[in-house]
Short mmCIF file of C-alpha atoms and ligand atoms in Angstrom, two decimals:
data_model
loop_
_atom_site.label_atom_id
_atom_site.label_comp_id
_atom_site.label_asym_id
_atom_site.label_seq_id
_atom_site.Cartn_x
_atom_site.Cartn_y
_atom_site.Cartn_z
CA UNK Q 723 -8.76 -36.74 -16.49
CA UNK Q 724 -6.35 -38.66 -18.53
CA UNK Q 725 -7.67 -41.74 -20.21
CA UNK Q 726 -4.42 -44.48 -20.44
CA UNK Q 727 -4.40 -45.98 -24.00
CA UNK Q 728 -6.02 -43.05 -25.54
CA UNK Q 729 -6.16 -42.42 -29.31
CA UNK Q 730 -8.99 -40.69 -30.42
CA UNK Q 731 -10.52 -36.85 -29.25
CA UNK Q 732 -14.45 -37.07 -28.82
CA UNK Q 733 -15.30 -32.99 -30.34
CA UNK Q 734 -18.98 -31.76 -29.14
CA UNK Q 735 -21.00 -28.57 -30.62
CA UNK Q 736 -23.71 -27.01 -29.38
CA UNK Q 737 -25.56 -23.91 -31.77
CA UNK Q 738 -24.61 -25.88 -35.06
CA UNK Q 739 -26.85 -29.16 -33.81
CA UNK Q 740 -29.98 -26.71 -33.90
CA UNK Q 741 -29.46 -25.68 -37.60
CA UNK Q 742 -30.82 -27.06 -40.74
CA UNK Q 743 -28.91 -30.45 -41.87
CA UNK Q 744 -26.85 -29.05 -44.78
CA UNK Q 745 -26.49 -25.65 -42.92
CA UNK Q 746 -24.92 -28.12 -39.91
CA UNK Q 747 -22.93 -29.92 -43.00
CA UNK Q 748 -21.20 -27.16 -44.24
CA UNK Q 749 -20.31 -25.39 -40.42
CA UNK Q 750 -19.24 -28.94 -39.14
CA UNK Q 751 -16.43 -28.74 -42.60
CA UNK Q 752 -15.72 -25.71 -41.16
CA UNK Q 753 -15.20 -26.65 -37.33
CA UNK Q 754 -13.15 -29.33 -39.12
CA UNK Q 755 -10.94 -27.53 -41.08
CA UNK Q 756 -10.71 -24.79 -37.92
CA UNK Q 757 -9.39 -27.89 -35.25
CA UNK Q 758 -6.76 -28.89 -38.55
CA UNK Q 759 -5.33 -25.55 -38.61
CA UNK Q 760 -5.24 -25.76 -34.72
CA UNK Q 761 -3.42 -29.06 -35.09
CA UNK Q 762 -0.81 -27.86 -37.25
CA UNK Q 763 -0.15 -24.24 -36.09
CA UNK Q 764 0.58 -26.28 -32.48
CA UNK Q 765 2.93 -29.49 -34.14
CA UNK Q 766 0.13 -31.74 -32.63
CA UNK Q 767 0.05 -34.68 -35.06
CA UNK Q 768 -3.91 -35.74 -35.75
CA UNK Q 769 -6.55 -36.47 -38.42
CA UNK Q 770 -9.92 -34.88 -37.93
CA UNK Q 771 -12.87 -37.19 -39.28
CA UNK Q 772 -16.22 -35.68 -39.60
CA UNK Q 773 -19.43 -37.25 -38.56
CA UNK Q 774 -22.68 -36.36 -38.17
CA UNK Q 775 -23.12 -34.28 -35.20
CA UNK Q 776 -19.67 -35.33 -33.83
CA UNK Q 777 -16.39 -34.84 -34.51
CA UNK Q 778 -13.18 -36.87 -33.54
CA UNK Q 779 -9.76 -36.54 -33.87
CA UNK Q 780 -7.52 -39.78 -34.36
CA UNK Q 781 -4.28 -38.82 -32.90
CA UNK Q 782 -0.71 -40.53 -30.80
CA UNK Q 783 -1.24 -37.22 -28.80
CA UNK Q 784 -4.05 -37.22 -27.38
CA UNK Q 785 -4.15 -34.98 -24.24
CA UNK Q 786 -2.89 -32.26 -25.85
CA UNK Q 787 -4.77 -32.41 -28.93
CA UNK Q 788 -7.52 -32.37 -26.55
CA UNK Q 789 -6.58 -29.24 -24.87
CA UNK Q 790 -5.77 -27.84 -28.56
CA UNK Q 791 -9.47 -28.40 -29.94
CA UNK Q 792 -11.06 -26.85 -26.74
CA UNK Q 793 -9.29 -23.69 -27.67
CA UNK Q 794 -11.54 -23.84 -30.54
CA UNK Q 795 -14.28 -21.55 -31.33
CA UNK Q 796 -17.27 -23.52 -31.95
CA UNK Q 797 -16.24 -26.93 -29.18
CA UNK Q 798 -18.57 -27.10 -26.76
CA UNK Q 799 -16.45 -29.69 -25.26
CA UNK Q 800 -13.26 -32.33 -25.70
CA UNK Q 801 -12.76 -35.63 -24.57
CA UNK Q 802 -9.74 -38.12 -25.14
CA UNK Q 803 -10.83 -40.69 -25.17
CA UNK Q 804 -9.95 -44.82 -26.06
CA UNK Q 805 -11.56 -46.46 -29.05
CA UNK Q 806 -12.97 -49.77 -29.13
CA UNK Q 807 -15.11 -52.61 -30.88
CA UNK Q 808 -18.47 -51.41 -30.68
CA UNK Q 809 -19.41 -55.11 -28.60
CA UNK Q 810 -19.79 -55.43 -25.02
CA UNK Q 811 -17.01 -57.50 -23.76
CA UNK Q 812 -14.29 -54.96 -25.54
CA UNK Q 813 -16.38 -52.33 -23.80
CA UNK Q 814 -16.24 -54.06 -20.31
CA UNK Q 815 -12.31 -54.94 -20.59
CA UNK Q 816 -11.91 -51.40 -21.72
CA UNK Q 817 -13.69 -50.21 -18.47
CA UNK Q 818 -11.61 -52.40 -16.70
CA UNK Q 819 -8.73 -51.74 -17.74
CA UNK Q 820 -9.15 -47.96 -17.49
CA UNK Q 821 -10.34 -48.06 -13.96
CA UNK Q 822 -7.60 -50.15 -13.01
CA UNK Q 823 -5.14 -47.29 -13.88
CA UNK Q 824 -7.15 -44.59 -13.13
CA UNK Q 825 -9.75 -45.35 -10.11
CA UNK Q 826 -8.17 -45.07 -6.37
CA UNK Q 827 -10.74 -44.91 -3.89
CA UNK Q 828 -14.52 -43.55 -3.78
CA UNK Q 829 -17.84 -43.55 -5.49
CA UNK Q 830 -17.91 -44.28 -9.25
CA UNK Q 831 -20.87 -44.48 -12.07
CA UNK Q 832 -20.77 -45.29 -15.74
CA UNK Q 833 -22.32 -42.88 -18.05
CA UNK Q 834 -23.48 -44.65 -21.48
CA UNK Q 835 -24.47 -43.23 -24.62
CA UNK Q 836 -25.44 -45.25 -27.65
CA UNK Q 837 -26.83 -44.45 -31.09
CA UNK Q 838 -26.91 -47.19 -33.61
CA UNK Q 839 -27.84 -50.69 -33.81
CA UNK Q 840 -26.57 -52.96 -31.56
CA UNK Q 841 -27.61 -56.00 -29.52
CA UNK Q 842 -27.46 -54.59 -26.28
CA UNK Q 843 -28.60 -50.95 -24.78
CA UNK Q 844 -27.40 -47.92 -23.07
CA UNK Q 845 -28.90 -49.65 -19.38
CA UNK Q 846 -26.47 -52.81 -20.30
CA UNK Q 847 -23.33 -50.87 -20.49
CA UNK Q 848 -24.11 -49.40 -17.35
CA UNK Q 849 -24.92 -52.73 -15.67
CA UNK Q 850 -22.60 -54.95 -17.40
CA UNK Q 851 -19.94 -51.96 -17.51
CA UNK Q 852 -20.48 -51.64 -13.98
CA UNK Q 853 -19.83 -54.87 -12.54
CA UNK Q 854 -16.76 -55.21 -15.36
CA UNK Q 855 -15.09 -52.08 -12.71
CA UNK Q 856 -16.21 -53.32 -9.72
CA UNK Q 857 -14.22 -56.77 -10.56
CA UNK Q 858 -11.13 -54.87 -11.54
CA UNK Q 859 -10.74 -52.94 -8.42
CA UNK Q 860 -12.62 -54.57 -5.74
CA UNK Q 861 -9.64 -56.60 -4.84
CA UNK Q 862 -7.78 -53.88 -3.92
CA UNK Q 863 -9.93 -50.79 -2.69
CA UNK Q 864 -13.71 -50.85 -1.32
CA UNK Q 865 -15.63 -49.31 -4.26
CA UNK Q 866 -19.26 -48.16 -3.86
CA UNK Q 867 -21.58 -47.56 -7.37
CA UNK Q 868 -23.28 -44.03 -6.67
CA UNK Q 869 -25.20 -43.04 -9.85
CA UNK Q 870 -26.11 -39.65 -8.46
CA UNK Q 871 -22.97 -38.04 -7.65
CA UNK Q 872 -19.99 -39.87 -8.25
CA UNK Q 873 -16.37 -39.48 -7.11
CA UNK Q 874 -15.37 -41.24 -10.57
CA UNK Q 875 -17.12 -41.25 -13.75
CA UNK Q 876 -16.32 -43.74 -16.55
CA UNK Q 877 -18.43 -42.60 -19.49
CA UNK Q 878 -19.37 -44.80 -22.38
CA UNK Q 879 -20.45 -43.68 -26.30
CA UNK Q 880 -21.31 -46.04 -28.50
CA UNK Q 881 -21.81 -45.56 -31.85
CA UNK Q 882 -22.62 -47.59 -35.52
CA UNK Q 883 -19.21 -48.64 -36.20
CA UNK Q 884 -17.10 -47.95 -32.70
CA UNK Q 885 -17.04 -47.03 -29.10
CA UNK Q 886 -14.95 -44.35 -27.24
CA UNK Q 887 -13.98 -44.59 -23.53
CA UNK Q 888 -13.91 -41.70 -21.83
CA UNK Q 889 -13.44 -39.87 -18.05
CA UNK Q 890 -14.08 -36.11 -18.49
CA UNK Q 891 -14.49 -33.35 -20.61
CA UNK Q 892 -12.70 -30.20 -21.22
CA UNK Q 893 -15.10 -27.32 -21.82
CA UNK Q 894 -13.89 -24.91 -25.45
CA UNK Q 895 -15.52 -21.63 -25.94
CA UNK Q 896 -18.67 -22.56 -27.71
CA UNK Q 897 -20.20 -20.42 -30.66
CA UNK Q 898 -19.83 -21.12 -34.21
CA UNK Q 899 -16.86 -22.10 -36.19
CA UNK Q 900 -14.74 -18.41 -37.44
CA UNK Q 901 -15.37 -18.48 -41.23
CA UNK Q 902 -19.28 -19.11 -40.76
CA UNK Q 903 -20.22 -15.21 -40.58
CA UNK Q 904 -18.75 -12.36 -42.94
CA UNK Q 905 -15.53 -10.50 -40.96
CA UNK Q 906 -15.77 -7.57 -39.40
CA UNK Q 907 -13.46 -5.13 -38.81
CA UNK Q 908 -12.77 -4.62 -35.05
CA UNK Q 909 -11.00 -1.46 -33.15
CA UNK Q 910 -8.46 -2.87 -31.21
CA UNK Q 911 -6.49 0.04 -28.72
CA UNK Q 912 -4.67 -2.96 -26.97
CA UNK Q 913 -6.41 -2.17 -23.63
CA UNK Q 914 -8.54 -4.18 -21.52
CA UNK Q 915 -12.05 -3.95 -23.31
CA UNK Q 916 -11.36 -4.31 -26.92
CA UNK Q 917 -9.42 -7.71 -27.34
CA UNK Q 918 -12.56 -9.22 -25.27
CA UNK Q 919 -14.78 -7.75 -27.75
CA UNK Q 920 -13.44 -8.79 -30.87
CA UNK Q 921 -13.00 -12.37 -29.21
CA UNK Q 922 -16.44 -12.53 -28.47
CA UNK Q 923 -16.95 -12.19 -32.28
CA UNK Q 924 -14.90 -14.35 -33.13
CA UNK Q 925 -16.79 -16.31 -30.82
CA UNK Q 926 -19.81 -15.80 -33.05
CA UNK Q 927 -18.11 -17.10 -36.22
CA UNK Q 928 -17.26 -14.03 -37.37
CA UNK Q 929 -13.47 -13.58 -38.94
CA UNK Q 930 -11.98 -9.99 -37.81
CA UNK Q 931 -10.05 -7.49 -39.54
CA UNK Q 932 -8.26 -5.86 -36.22
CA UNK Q 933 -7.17 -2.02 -36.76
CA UNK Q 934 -5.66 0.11 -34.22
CA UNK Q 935 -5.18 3.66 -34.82
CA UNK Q 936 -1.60 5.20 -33.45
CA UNK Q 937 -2.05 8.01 -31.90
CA UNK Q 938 1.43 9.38 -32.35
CA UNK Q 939 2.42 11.37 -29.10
CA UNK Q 940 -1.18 10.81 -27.15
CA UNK Q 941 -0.88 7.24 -27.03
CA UNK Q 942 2.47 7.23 -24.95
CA UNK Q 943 5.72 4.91 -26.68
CA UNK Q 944 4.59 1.30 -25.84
CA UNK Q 945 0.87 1.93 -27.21
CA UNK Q 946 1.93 0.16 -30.47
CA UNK Q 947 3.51 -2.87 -29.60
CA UNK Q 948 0.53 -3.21 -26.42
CA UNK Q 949 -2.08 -3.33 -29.16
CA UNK Q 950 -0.16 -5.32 -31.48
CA UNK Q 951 0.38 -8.30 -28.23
CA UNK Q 952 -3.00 -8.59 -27.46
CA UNK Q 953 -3.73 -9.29 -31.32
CA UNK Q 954 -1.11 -12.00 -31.49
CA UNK Q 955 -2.96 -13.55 -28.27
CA UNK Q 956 -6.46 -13.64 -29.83
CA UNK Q 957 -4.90 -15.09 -33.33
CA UNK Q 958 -3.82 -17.84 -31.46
CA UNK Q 959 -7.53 -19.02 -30.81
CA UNK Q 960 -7.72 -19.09 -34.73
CA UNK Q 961 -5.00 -19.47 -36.40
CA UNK Q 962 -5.93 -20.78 -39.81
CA UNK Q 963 -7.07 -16.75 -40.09
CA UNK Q 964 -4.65 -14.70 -42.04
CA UNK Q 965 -3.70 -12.30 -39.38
CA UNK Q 966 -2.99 -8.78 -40.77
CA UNK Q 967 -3.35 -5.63 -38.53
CA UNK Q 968 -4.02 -2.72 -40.11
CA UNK Q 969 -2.48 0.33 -38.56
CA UNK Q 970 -3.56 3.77 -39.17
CA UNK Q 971 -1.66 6.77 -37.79
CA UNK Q 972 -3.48 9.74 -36.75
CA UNK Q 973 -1.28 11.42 -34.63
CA UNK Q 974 -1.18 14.45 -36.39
CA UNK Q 975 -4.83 14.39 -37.06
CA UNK Q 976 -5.35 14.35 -33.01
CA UNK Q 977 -3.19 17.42 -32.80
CA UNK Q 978 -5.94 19.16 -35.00
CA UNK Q 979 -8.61 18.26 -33.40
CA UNK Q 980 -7.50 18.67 -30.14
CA UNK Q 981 -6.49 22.38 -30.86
CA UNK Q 982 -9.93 23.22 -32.10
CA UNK Q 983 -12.49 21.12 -30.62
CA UNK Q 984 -13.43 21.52 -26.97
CA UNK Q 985 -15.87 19.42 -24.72
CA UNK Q 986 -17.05 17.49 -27.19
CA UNK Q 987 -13.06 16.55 -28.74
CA UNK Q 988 -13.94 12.78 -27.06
CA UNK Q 989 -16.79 11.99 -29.53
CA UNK Q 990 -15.30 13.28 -31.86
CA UNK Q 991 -12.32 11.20 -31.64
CA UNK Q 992 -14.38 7.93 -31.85
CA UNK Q 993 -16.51 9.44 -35.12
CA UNK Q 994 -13.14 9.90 -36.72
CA UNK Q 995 -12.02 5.94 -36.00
CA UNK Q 996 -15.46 4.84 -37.03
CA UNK Q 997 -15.21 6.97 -39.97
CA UNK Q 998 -12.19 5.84 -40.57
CA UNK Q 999 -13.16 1.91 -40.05
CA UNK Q 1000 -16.07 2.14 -42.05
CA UNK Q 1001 -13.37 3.34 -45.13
CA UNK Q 1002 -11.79 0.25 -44.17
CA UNK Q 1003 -14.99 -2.12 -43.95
CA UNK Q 1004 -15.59 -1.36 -47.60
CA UNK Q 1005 -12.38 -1.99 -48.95
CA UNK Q 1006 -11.90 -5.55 -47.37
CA UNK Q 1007 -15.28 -6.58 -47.72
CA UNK Q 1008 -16.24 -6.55 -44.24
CA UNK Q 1009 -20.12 -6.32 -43.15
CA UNK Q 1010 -19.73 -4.33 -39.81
CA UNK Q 1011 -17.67 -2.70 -37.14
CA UNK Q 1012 -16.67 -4.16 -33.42
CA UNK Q 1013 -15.42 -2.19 -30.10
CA UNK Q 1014 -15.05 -2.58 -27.14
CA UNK Q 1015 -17.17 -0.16 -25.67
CA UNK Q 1016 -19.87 -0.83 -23.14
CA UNK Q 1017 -22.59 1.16 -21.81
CA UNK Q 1018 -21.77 3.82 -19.10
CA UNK Q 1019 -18.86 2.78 -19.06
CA UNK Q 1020 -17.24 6.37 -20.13
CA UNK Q 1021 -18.62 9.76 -20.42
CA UNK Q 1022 -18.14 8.97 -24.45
CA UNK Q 1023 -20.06 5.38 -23.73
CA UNK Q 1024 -23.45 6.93 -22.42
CA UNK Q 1025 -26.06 5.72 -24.56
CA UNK Q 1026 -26.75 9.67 -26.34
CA UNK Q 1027 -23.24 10.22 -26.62
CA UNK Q 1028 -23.09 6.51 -28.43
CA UNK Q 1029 -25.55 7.14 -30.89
CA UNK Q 1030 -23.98 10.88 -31.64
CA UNK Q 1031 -21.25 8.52 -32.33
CA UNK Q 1032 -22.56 5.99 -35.00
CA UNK Q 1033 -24.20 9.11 -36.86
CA UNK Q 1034 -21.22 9.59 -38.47
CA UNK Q 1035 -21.57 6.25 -40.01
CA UNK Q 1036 -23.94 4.23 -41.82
CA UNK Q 1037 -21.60 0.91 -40.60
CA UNK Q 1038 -23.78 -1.39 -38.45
CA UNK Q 1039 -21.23 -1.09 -34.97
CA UNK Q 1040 -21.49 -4.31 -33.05
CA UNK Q 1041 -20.50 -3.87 -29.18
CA UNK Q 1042 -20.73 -7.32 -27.97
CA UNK Q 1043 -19.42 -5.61 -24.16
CA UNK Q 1044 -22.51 -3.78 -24.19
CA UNK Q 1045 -23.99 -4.88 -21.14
CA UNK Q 1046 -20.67 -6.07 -19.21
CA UNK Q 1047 -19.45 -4.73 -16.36
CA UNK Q 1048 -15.50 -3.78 -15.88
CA UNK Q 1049 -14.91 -7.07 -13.61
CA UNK Q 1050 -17.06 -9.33 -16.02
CA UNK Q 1051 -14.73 -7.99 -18.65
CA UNK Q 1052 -11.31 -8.64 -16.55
CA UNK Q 1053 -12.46 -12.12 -15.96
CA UNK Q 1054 -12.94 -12.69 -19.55
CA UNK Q 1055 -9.81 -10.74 -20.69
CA UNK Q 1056 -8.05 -13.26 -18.09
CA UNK Q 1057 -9.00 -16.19 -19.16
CA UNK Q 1058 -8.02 -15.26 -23.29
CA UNK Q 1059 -4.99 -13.77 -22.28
CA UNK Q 1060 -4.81 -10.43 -23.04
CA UNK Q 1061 -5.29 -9.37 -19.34
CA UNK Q 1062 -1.64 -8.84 -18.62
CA UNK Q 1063 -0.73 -6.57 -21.65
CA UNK Q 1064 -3.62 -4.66 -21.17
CA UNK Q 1065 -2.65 -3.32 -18.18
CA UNK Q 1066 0.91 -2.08 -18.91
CA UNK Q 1067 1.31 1.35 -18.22
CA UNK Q 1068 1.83 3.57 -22.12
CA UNK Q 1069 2.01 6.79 -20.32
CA UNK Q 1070 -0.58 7.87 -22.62
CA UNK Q 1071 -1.34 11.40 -22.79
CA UNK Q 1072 -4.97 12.13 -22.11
CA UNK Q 1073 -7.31 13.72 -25.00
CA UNK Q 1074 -9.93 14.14 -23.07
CA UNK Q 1075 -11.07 17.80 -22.10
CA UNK Q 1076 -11.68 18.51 -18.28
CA UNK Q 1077 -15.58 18.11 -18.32
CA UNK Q 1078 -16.19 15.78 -21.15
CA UNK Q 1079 -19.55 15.91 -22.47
CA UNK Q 1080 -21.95 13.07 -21.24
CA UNK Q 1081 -25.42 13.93 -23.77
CA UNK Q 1082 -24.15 15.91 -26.38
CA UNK Q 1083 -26.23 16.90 -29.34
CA UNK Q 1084 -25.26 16.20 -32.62
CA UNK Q 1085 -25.43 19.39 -34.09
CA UNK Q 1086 -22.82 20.81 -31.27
CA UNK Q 1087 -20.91 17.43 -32.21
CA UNK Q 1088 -21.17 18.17 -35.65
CA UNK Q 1089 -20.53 21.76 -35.44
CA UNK Q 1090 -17.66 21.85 -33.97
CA UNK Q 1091 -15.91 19.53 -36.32
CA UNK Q 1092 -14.26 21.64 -39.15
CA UNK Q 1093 -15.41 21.07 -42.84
CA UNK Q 1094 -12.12 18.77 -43.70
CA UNK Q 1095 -13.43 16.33 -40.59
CA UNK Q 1096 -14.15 13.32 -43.05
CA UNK Q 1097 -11.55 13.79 -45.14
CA UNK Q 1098 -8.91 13.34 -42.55
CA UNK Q 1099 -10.96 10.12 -41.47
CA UNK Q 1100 -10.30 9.11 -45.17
CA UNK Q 1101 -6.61 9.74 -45.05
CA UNK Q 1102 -6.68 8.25 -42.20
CA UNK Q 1103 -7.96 4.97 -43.76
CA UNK Q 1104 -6.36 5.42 -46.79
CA UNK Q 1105 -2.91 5.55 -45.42
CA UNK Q 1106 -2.87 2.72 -43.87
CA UNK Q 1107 -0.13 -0.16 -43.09
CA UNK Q 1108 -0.83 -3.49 -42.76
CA UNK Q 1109 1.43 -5.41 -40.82
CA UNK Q 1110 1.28 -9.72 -40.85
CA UNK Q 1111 0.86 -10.72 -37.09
CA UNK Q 1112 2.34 -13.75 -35.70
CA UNK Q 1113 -0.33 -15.71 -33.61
CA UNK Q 1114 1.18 -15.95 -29.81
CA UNK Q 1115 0.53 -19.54 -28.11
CA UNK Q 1116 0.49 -19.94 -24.26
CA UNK Q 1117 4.36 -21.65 -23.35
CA UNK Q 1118 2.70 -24.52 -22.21
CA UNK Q 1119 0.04 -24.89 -25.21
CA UNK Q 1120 2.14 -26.60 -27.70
P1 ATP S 872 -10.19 -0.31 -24.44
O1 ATP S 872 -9.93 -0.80 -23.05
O2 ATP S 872 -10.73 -1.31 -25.33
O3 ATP S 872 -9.02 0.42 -25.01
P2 ATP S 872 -11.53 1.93 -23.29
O4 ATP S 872 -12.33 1.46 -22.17
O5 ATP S 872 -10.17 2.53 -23.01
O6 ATP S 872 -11.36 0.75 -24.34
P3 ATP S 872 -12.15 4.05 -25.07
O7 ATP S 872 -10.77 4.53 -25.00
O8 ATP S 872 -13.27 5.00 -24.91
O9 ATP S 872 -12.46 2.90 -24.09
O10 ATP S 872 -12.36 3.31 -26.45
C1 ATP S 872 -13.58 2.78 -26.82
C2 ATP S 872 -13.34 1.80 -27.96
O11 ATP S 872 -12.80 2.49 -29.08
C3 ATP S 872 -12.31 0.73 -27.64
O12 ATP S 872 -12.89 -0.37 -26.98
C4 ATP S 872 -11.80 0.36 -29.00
O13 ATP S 872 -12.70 -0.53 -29.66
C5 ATP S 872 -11.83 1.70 -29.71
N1 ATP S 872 -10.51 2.35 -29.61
C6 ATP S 872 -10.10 3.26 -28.70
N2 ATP S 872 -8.83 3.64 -28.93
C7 ATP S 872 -8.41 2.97 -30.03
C8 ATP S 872 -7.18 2.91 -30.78
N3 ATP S 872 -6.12 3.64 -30.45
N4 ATP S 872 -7.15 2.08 -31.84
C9 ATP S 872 -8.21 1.31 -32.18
N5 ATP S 872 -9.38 1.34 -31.53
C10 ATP S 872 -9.48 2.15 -30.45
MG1 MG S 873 -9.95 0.33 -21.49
#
C-alpha cells in the first residue's frame, strides 16, 4: 500500500536479531552494504542508515526502493514509509493526513510501536492516533475502529529521535545477508532444480561460485546460453557479487565414458562434475559444493546411489532441495525467475543407459571407471573459462 508523502524505507531482519550484538553489528554492515549495491545496480537514488536492529533507507523513490530492498537476501520485510517528529500531534496529523488519501470505506486499526523515551506510550498513539483518523474521514465515509481484523491498517513506529508512518509491508526472502558465510561453488545445468538450489544458498548468506559443465553434443545447442540465463536471473538478487561463471567443457570426456561405462555411466557422470568442482572449490577458496539434486528424485538421486556419489570427494556437498518435491521446487523456481528458461526444450541427448542403476555399489562404480577417471575430472577443472555474467533485472524492477 502506497504511503503519500513517503521518504524513508522501514528494512526488518529476522535470524541476525537472534545473534550475538557485534556478530548482529557486523551482518547488519553487511545487509547495508547488500541493499546499496541493490540501490545502485537498479538507478534507485537512496542512502541506507544503519541502526540497531533496523535499517532504513532515506530516499525521493520510495516505492520502488521498497520493492528493491525486499529482493534482498536477508529483509524479512519493507515498508515505505513517512517520517515524522517523534511527538504526538505530528504523529496524529500524519495519520490524518495519510488516511485522508488513502482510506475509502471499511474497518481500520492503528498499529503502534515505540522504543525510546517519550512522554506518551504505544496505547496513546493508538487512542489519540485513532480518533486523529476518525476526524479526517468521518465527514465523508462511515468508518468503524476494528482492532481485530481490519480492512485498513495505519501502523505507527516510534523511535528515540523519529517516527515512520506506515500501511503495509512487503515480505523479502529472509536469511542472512550474501557475504556472511564462505562461497560455495554451485552446479548450475540451467534446468529447473539447480538455480533454486544455489538461491537457497544464497539465501543462507553464502556467496556462489556457479559452474556449469558443457556437455558438447549431449547437452543439445541451447544448453549453454539456458544455463548461462538462469545465472544472470539469480545475480540479480545480489548484485554487489562479482558474477563469473565458470564453464568447463567435457564433451569429449562424456564420449569416453559413455563408450565404456554401462549401467552405472549416470553416477559416474555426477562423480566426474563433483570431482571436477571440488578442483574448483580449492582454487577459489570455496568451503563446499551445491546441487540441485533432491532425494528420489532420479535413479542417480536415491540415497545409495548419492553417497556412491560424494565418495569420490572429500567436498562437503550441500543439497538444500533435499527434501523438496518437483512442484515445491516449480513454485520456488517461479517466483526467482528462472522457471521459464528452465523449461526450454535443448534437445539434449540422453546419457543415461536403458536401466540405470538405482543402489549401486561402489566398487562396481569404481570399477568400471578406467584408471585416467580423475585425471579427466582435473582437466576438466583445469581447463576452464570463466565468463563475467551480466545480472538480468525483471522489466518492471528498475
Ligand atoms: P537440474 O534440473 O538442476 O538440471 P536434474 O533434475 O536435471 O537437475 P540431474 O541432471 O541428475 O538432475 O543433475 C543433478 C544435479 O547435478 C543438478 O541439479 C546440478 O546441480 C548438477 N548438474 C547436472 N548437469 C549439470 C551441468 N551440465 N552443469 C552443471 N551442473 C550440472
Ligand atoms: Mg531438472
Amino acid at each position: 500500500m502506497k504511503v503519500p508523502g513517503a521518504d524513508a524505507i522501514i528494512v526488518r531482519h529476522g535470524d541476525i536479531g537472534v545473534k550475538t550484538s557485534r556478530v548482529q553489528s557486523w551482518m547488519e554492515q553487511t545487509l547495508a552494504e547488500n541493499l546499496d549495491a541493490m540501490l545502485s545496480a537498479r538507478s534507485i537514488e537512496g542512502t541506507v542508515e544503519q541502526h540497531w536492529g533496523r535499517l532504513f533507507i532515506r530516499t525521493p523513490a520510495p516505492h520502488s526502493a521498497a520493492r528493491a530492498a525486499a529482493d534482498v537476501f536477508g529483509v524479512v520485510s519493507a515498508s515505505p514509509a513517512r517520517s515524522v517528529q517523534p511527538q504526538m500531534a505530528a504523529i496524529s496529523k500524519t495519520l490524518a493526513d495519510v488516511a485522508e488519501k488513502t482510506y475509502d470505506r471499511g474497518s481500520f486499526a492503528v498499529d503502534a510501536r515505540r522504543a525510546g523515551d517519550h512522554e506518551f506510550t504505544s496505547q496513546d498513539v493508538g487512542r489519540i492516533g485513532g480518533e486523529a483518523i476518525w476526524e479526517a474521514v468521518a465527514d465523508q465515509f462511515d468508518p468503524e475502529v476494528d482492532l481485530d481484523d481490519p480492512d485498513h491498517t495505519f501502523a505507527v513506529e516510534v523511535r528515540d529521535t523519529e517516527a515512520f508512518v506506515f500501511r503495509g509491508r512487503i515480505d523479502g526472502p529472509g536469511g542472512l545477508p550474501i557475504g556472511t558465510q564462505e562461497p560455495l561453488v554451485a552446479l548450475i545445468s540451467g534446468g529447473i532444480d539447480s538455480p533454486v538450489a544455489a538461491w537457497l544458498a544464497m539465501k543462507r548468506g553464502a556467496p556462489i561460485i556457479p559452474l556449469y559443465f558443457d556437455l558438447g553434443e549431449y547437452g543439445g545447442a541451447d544448453h549453454r546460453a539456458r544455463a548461462v540465463d538462469t545465472v544472470r536471473t539469480i545475480a540479480a538478487s545480489a548484485p554487489g557479487q562479482d558474477w563469473q561463471l565458470r564453464v568447463a567443457d567435457i564433451g569429449s570426456t562424456l564420449e569416453s565414458i559413455c563408450n565404456r561405462i554401462g549401467d552405472t555411466r549416470m553416477l559416474s557422470v555426477r562423480r566426474l562434475m563433483l570431482r571436477a568442482a571440488g578442483e574448483i572449490a580449492a582454487k577459489t577458496g570455496a568451503e563446499g559444493i551445491v546441487t540441485g539434486e533432491s532425494i528420489g528424485q532420479k535413479s542417480s538421486q536415491t540415497v545409495t546411489n548419492l553417497h556412491v556419489t560424494d565418495r569420490i570427494t572429500d567436498w562437503p556437498v550441500h543439497r538444500p532441495l533435499l527434501a523438496f518435491d518437483k512442484q515445491e521446487i516449480i513454485a520456488r523456481a517461479r517466483s526467482i525467475g528462472t522457471y521459464e528458461t528452465a523449461t526450454v526444450d535443448t534437445g539434449c541427448n540422453r546419457i543415461a543407459p536403458d536401466n540405470p542403476e538405482t543402489a549401486a555399489p561402489i566398487d562396481r562404480v569404481e570399477g568400471a571407471e578406467p584408471a585416467a577417471f580423475e585425471e579427466w575430472a582435473r582437466e576438466a577443472a583445469a581447463e576452464v573459462d570463466i565468463l563475467q555474467v551480466e545480472p538480468k533485472f525483471e522489466p518492471n524492477s528498475t
